[in-house]
Short mmCIF file of C-alpha atoms and ligand atoms in Angstrom, two decimals:
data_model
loop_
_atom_site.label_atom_id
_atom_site.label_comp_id
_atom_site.label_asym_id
_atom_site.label_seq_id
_atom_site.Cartn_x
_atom_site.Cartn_y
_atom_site.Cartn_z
CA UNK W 1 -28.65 3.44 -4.09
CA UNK W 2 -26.24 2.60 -1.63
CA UNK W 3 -25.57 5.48 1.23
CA UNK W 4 -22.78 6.04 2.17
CA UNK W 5 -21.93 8.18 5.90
CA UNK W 6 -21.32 12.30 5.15
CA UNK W 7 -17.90 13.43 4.39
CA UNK W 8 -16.75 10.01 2.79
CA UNK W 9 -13.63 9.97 1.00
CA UNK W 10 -13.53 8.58 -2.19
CA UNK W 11 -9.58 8.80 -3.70
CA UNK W 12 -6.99 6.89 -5.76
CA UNK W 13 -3.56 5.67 -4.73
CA UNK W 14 -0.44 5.60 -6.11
CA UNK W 15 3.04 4.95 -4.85
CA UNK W 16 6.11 7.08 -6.25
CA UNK W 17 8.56 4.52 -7.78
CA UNK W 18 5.19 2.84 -9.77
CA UNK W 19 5.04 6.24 -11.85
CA UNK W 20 7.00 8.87 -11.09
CA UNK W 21 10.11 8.01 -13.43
CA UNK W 22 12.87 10.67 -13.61
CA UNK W 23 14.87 8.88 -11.06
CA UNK W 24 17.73 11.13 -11.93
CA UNK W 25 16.42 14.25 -11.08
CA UNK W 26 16.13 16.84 -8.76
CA UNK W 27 18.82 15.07 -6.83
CA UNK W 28 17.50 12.33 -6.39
CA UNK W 29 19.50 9.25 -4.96
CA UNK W 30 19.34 5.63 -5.65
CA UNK W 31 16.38 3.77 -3.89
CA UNK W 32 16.64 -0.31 -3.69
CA UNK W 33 14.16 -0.33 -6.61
CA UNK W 34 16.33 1.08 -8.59
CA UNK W 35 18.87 -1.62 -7.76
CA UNK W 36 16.61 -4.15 -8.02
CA UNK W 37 14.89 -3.94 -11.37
CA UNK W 38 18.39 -2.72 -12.82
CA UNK W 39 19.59 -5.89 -11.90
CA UNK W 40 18.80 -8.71 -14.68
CA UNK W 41 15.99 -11.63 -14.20
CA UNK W 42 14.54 -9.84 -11.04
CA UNK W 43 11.87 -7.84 -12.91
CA UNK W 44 9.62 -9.33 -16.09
CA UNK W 45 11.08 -8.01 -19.15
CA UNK W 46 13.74 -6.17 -17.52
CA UNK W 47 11.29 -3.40 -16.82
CA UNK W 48 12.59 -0.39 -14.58
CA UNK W 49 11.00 2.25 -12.99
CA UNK W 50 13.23 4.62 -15.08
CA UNK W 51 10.17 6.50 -16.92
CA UNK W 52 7.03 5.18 -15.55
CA UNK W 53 4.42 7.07 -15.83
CA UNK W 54 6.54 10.15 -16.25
CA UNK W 55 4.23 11.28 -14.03
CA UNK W 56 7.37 13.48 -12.03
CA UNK W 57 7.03 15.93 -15.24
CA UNK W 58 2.40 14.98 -15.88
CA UNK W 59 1.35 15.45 -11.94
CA UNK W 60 -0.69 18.39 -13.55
CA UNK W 61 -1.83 16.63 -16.23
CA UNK W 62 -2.66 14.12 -13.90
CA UNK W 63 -4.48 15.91 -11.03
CA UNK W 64 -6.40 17.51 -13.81
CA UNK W 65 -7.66 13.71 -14.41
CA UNK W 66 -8.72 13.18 -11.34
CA UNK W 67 -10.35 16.37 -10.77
CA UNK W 68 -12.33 15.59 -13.70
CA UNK W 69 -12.82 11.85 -12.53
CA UNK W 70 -14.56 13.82 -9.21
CA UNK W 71 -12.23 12.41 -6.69
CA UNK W 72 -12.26 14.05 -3.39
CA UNK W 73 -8.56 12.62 -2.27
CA UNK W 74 -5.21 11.37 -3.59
CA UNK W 75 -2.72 9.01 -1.67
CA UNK W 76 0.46 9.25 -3.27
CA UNK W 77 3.72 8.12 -1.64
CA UNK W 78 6.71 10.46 -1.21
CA UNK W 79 9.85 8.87 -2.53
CA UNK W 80 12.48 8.76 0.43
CA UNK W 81 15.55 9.25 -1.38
CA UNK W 82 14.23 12.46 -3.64
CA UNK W 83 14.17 14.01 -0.17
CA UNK W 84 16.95 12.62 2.00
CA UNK W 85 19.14 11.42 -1.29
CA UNK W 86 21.47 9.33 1.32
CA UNK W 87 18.52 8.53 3.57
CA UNK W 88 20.04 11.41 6.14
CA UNK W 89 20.81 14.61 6.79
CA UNK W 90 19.53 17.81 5.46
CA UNK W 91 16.60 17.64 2.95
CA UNK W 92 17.19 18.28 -0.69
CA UNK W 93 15.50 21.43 -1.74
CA UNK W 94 14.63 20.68 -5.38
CA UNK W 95 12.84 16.54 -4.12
CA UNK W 96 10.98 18.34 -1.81
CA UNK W 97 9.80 21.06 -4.26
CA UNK W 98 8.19 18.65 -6.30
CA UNK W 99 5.56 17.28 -3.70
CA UNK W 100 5.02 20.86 -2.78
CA UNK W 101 3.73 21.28 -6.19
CA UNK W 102 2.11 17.76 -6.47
CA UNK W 103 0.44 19.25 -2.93
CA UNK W 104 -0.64 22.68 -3.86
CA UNK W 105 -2.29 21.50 -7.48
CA UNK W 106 -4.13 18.86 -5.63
CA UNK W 107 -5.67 21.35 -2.89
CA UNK W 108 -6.01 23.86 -6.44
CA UNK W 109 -8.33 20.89 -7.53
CA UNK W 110 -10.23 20.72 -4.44
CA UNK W 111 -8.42 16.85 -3.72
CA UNK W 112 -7.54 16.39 -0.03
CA UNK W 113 -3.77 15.17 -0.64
CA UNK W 114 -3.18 11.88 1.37
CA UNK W 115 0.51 10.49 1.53
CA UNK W 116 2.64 7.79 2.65
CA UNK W 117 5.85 8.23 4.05
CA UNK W 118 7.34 4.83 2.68
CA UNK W 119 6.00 2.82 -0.03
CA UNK W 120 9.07 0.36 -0.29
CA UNK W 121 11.71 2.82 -2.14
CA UNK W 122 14.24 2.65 0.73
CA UNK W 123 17.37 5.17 0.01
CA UNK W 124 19.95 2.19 -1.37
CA UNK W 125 22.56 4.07 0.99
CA UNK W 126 20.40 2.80 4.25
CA UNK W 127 20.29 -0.74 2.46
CA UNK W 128 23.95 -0.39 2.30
CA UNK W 129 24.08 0.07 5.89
CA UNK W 130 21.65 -3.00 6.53
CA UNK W 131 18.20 -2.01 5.54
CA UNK W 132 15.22 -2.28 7.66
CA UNK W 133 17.47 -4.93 9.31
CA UNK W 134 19.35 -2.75 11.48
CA UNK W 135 18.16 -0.91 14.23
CA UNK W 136 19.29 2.70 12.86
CA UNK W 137 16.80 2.71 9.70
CA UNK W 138 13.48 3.25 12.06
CA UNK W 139 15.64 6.39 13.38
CA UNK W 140 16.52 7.84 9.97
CA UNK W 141 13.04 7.09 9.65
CA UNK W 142 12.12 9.10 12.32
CA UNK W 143 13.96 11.99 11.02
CA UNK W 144 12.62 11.86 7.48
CA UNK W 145 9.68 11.96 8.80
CA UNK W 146 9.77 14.46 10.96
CA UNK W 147 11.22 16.67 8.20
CA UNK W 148 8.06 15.84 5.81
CA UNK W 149 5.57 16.53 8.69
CA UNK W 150 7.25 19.99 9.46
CA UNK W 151 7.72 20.80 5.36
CA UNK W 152 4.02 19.09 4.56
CA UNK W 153 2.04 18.94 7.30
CA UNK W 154 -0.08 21.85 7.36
CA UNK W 155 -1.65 20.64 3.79
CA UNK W 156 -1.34 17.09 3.90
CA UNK W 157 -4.94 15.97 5.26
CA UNK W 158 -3.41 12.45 6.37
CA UNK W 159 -0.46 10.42 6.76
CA UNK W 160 0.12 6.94 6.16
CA UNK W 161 3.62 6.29 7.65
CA UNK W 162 4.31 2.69 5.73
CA UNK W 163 2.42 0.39 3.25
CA UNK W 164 2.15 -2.55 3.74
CA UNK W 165 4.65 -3.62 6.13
CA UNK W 166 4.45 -7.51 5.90
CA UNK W 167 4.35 -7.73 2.38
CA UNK W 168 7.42 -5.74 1.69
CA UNK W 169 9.02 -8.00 5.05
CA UNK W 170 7.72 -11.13 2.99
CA UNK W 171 8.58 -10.15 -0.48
CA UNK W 172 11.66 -7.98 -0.02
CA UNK W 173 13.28 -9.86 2.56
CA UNK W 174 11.75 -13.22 3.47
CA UNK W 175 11.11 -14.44 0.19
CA UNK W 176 13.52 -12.52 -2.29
CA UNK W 177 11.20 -11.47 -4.63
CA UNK W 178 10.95 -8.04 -4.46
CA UNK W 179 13.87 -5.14 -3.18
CA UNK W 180 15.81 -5.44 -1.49
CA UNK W 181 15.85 -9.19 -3.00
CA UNK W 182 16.69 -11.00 0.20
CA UNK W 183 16.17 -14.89 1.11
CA UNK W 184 15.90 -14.58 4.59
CA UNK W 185 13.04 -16.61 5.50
CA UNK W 186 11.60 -15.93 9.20
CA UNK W 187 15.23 -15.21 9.93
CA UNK W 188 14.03 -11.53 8.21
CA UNK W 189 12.10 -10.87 11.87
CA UNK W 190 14.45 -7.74 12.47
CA UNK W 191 12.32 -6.60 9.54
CA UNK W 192 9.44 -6.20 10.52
CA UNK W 193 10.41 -5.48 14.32
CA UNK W 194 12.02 -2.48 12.96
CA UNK W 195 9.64 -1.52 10.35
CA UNK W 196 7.02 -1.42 13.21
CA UNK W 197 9.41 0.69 15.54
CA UNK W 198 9.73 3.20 12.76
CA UNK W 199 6.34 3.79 12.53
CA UNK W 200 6.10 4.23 16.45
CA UNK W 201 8.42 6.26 16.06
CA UNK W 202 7.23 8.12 12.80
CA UNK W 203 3.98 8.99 14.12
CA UNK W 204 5.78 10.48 17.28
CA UNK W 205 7.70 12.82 15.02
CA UNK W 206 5.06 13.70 12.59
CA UNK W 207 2.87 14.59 15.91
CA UNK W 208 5.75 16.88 17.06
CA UNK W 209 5.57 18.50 14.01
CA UNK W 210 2.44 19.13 14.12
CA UNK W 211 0.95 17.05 11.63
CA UNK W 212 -2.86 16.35 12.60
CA UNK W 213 -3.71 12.95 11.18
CA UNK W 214 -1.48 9.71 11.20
CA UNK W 215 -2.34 6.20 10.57
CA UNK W 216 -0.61 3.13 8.59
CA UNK W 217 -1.51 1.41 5.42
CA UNK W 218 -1.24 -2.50 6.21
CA UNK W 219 -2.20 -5.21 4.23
CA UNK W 220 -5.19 -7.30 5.63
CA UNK W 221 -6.40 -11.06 4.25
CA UNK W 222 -8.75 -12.99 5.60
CA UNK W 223 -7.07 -16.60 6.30
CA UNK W 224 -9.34 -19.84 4.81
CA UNK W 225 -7.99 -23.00 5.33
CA UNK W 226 -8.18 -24.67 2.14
CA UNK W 227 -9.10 -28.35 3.99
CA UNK W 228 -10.77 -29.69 7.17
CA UNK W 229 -7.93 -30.85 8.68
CA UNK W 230 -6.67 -29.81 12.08
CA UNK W 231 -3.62 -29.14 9.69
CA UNK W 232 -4.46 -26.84 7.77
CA UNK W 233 -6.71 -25.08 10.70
CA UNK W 234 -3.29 -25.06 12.52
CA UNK W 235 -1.40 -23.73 9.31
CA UNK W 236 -4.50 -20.83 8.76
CA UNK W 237 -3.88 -19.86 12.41
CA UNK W 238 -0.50 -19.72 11.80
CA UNK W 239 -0.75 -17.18 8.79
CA UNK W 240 -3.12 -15.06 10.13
CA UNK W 241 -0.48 -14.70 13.31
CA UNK W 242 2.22 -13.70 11.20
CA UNK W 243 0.20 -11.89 8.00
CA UNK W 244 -2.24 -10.00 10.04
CA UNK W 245 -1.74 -9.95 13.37
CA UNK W 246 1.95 -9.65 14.20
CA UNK W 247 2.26 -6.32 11.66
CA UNK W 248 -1.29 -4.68 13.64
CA UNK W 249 -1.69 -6.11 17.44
CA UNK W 250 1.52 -4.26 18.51
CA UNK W 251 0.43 -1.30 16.92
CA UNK W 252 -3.19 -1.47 18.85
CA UNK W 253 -2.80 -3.85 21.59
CA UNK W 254 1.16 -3.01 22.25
CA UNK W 255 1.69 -6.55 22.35
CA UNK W 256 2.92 -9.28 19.79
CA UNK W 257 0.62 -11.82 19.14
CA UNK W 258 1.81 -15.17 21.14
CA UNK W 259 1.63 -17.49 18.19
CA UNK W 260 3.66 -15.14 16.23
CA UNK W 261 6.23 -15.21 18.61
CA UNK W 262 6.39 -18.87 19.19
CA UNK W 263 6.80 -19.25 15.28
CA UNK W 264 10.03 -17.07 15.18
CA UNK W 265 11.64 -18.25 18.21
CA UNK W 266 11.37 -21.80 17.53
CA UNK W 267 13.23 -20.47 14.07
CA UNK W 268 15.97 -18.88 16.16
CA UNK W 269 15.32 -17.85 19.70
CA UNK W 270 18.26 -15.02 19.11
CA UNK W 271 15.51 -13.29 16.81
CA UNK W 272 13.74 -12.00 19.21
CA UNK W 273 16.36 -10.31 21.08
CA UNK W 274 16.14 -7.20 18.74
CA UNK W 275 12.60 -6.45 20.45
CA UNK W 276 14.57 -3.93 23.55
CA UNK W 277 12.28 -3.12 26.76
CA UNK W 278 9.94 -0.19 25.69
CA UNK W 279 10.05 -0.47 22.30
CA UNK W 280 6.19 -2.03 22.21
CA UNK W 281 5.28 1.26 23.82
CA UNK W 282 6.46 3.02 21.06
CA UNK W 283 4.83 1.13 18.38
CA UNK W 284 1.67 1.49 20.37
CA UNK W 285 0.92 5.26 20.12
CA UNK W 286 -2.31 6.41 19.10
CA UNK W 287 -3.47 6.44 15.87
CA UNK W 288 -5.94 8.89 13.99
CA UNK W 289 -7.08 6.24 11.24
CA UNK W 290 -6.26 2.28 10.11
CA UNK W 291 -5.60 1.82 6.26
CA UNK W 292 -6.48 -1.18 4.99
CA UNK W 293 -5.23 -2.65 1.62
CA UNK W 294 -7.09 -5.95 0.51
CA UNK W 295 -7.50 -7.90 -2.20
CA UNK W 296 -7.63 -11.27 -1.51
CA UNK W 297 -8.35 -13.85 1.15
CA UNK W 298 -5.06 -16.01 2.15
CA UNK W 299 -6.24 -19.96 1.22
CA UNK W 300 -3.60 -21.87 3.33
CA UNK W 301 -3.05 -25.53 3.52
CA UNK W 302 -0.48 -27.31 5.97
CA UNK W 303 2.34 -28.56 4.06
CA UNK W 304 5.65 -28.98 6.07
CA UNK W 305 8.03 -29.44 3.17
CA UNK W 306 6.97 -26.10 2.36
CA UNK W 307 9.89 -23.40 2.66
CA UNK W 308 6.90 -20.25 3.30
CA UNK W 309 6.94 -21.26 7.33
CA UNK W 310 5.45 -24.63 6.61
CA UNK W 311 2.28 -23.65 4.60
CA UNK W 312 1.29 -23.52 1.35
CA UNK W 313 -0.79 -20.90 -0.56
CA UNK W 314 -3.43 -21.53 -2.99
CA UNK W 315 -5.89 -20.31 -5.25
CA UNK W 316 -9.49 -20.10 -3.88
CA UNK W 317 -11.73 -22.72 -6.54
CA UNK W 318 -14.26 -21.68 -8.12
CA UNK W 319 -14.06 -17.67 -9.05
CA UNK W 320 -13.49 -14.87 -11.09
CA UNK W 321 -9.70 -14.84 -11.64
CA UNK W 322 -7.80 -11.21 -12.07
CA UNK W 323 -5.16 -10.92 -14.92
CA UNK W 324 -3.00 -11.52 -11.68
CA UNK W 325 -4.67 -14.78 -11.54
CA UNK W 326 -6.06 -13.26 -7.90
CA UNK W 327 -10.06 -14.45 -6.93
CA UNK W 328 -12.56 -11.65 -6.50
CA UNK W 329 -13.69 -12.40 -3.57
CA UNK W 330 -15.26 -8.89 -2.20
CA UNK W 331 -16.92 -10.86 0.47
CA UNK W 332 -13.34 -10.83 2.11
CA UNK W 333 -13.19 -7.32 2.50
CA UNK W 334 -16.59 -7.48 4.27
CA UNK W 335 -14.93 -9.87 6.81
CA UNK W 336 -11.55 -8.18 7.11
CA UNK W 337 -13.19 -4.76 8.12
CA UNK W 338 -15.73 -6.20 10.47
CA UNK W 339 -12.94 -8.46 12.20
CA UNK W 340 -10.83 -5.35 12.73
CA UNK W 341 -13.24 -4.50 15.14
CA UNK W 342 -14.17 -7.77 17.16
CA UNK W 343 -10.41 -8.23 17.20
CA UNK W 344 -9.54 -4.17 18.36
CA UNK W 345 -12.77 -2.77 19.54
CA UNK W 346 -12.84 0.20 21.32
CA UNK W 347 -8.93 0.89 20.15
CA UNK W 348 -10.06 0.07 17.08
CA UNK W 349 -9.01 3.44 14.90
CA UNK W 350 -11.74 4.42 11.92
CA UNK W 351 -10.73 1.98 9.03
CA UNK W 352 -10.31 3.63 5.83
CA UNK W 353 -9.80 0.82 2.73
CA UNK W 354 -6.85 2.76 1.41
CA UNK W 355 -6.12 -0.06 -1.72
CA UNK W 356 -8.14 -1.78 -3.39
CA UNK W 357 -8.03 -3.12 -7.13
CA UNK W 358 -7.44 -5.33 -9.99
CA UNK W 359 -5.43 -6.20 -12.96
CA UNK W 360 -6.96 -6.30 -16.28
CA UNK W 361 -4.76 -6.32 -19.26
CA UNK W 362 -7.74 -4.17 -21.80
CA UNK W 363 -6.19 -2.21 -24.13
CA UNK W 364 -7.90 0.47 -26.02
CA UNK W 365 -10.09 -0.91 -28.93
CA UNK W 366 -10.13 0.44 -32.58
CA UNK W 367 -12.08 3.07 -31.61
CA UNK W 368 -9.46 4.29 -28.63
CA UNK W 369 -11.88 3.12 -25.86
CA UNK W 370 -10.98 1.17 -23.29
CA UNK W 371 -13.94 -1.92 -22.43
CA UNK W 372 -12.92 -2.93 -18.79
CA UNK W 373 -15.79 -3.96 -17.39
CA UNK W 374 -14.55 -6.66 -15.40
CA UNK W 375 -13.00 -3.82 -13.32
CA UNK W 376 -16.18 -1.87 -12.97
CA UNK W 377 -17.92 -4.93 -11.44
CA UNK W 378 -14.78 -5.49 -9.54
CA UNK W 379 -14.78 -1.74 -7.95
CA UNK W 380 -18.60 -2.56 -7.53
CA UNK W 381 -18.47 -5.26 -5.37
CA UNK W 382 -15.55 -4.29 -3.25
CA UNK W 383 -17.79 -1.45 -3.03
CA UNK W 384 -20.92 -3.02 -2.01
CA UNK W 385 -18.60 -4.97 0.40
CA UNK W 386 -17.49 -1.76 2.03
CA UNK W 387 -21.48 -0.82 2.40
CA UNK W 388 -21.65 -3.96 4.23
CA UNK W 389 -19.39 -3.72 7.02
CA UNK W 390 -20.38 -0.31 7.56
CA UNK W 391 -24.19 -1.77 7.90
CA UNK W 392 -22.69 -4.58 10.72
CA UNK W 393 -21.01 -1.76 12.44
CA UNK W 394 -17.52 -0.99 11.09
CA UNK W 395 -16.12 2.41 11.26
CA UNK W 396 -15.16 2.71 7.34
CA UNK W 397 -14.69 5.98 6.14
CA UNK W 398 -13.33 5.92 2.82
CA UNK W 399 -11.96 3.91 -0.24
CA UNK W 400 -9.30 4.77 -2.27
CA UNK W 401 -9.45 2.55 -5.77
CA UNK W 402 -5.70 1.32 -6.73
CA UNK W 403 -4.71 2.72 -8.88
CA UNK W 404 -5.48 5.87 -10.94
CA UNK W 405 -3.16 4.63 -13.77
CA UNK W 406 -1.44 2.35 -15.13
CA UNK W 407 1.53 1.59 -13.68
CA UNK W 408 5.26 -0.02 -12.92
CA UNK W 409 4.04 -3.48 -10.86
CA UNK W 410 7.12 -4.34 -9.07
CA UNK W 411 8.18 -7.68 -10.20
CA UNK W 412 5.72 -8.12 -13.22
CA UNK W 413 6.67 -4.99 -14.18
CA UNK W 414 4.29 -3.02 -17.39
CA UNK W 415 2.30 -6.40 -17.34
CA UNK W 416 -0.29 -6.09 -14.85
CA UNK W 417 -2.48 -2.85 -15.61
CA UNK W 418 -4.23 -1.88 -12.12
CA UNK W 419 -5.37 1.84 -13.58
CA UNK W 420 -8.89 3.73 -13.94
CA UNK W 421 -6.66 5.26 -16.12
CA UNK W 422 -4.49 3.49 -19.68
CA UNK W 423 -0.90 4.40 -19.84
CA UNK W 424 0.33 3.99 -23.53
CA UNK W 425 3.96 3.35 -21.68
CA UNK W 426 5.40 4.63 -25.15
CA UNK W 427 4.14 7.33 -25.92
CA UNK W 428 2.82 8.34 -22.19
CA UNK W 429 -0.56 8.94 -23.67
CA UNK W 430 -3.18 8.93 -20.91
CA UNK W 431 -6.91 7.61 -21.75
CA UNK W 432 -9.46 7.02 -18.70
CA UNK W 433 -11.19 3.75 -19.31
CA UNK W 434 -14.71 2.72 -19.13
CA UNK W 435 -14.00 2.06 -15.32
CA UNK W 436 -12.97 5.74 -14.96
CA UNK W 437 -16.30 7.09 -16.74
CA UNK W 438 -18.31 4.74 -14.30
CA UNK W 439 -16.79 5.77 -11.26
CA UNK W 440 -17.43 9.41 -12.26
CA UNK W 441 -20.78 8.67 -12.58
CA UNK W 442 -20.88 6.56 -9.12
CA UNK W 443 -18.89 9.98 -7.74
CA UNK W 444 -21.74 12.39 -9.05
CA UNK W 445 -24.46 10.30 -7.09
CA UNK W 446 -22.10 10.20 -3.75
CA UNK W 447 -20.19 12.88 -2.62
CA UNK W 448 -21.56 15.85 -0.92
CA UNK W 449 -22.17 18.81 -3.11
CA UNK W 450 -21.34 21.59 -0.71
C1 LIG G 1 -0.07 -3.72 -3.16
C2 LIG G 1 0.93 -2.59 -3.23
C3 LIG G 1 0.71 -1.68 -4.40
C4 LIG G 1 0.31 -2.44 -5.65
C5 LIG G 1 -0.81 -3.38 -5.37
C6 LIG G 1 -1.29 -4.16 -6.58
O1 LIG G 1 0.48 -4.78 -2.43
O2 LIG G 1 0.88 -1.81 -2.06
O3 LIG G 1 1.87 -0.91 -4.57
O4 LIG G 1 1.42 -3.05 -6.18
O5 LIG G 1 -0.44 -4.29 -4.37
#
């Protein structure tokens, strides 16, 4: 059996608009998903977020499931606008009571509670005001922030200020497909710029409030050039500049990666005049831990009449396929962690894998059970993968399966199921799958007993 280092967290993640629900409560204001998958033909189905997983009212229900499921840690997100319901000012009492409870049940259960500051549910009013294009959202940033580390921070065991900062630059406002639904191209730089401030300046405030462990959740891929042609060489460099490199090199090198740069100023040279003198330095400070979300290698061919900077995206030949139609390819996880390091080194931060998943539509049989064994071999050998790096040398020191349940998948909505966990979305019913009886098995053999 597979050994893994002492003290090696094993968790779940979740994020709060995927299955919280009760987006009326507590005081809570409007977040862009709301506006989003409210607004007709942007979600599948016309799903919402509305109910979720109800799990706003179930948390207890829920930590009880993972207690039994012999997790050691949770990463939740905290929604934004339950706690600052205009993305500003004071915090609202009765939002904030909630993840104090979510909190205390979890350290109840023995769970080290693990939570992300921003998991894509901006507060609509800073959208209003220009979203993570303007400047002033990495400051209210700052401030929310500093108000969760000073509220939080003395039980939270880490913080993950964003998730996944170029997808939600590339889905919500490059490529219009997820909130805030903008078409923006590269011309969505300021995105990203100030996503990356906020974070330098996030882990600043969560420090001053005296919050002991900060890192990020990015998303990482691999980049294989689907050809042999200098082309699509060119077009793999070109996505691992702006997909892995521009959203973690400022963060541990305090410097944007040259390719990325050359790629948005030949867009619009004016782009890069939101980057201000110093504001590298603040992106740059120290970080306790690197989360790393992966699922899937980028396969990137050259194709200039493409409107995704030039290159196309396809599907790696020859694999298992996900209900997402996404390749296993655990192999890629291998690479991604080990590269973190030749690329980083010494300021390489311990990595912890912080997503990692699939879609499988099972449903429960006749008999109630739910067969998914294509995620157990999935969890497996992203597992085995993890072993691996740590073997060649990476610093990888936990792995947090997405997701514990069923849940709202932005734009597909109820139809991709990522949970250890079935949701019955009607009835809220919970039943742990197969997957979930074979990782508490896995969990007996490999977490300390003291
Ligand atoms: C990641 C997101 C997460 C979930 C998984 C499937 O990109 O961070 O919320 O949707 O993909």
């Amino acid at each position: 059996m597979a050994q893994f280092p002492s003290g090696f967290v094993w968790g779940a993640a979740t994020a709060s608009y995927q299955i919280e629900g009760a987006v009326q409560e507590g005081g809570r204001g409007a977040s862009i998903w709301d506006t989003f998958a409210h607004t007709p033909g942007r979600v599948k189905g016309g799903d919402t977020g509305d109910v979720a997983c109800d799990h706003y009212h179930r948390f207890r229900e829920d930590v009880a499931l993972m207690r039994d499921l012999g997790l050691n840690a949770y990463r939740f997100s905290i929604a934004w606008p339950r706690l600052q319901p205009d993305g500003r000012g004071r915090v609202n009492e009765p939002g904030l009571a909630f993840y104090d409870r979510l909190v205390d049940e979890l350290l109840a259960a023995d769970i080290q509670p693990w939570a992300t500051l921003f998991h894509w549910d901006l507060p609509q009013a800073l959208e209003d005001a220009g979203g993570w294009l303007s400047r002033d959202t990495a400051h209210r940033f700052e401030e929310y922030a500093f108000l969760v580390g000073e509220r939080l921070g003395d039980r939270v065991t880490g913080f993950m200020t964003l998730n996944e900062t170029y997808i939600h630059f590339l889905l919500g406002y490059a490529l219009g497909l997820h909130a805030p639904g903008r078409t923006l191209g590269l011309h969505a730089f300021p995105a990203a710029h100030h996503q990356l401030l906020g974070h330098g300046l996030a882990v600043r405030a969560l420090r001053e409030a005296g919050v002991r462990s900060v890192g990020i959740a990015n998303n990482f891929a691999p980049v294989w050039p689907a050809g042999e042609r200098d082309a699509d060489l060119d077009a793999a460099n070109r996505v691992d500049a702006l997909h892995n490199h521009l959203f973690t090199d400022p963060l541990l090198r305090g410097e944007y990666p040259a390719l990325a740069l050359d790629i948005i100023q030949s867009t619009d040279p004016a782009l890069l005049d939101v980057i201000l003198p110093g504001d590298l330095a603040v992106m740059a400070a120290p970080l306790d831990f690197l989360g790393v979300n992966y699922y899937q290698p980028d396969y990137v061919k050259d194709n200039p009449a493409s409107p995704t900077f030039g290159i196309e995206l396809g599907t790696i030949p020859d694999r298992e396929y996900t209900a997402f139609g996404w390749p296993v390819v655990p192999e890629g996880l291998t690479q991604t962690l080990t590269g973190l390091k030749a690329r980083y080194g010494e300021t390489c931060p311990p990595l912890y894998v912080t997503e990692s998943g699939c879609s499988v539509n099972d449903m429960p049989d006749r008999d109630g059970r739910v067969r998914d064994d294509f995620r157990i071999r999935y969890h497996e050998a992203y597992i085995d993968a993890v072993h691996s790096a740590i073997t060649q040398g990476a610093e990888v020191r936990g792995y947090f399966a997405w997701s514990l349940l069923d849940n709202f998948e932005w734009a597909e909505g109820y139809s991709q199921r990522f949970g250890l966990v079935h949701v019955d979305f009607e009835t809220q019913v919970r039943t742990p799958k197969d997957s979930y009886r074979w990782f508490q098995d896995f969990l007996r053999d490999h977490t300390d007993s003291d």
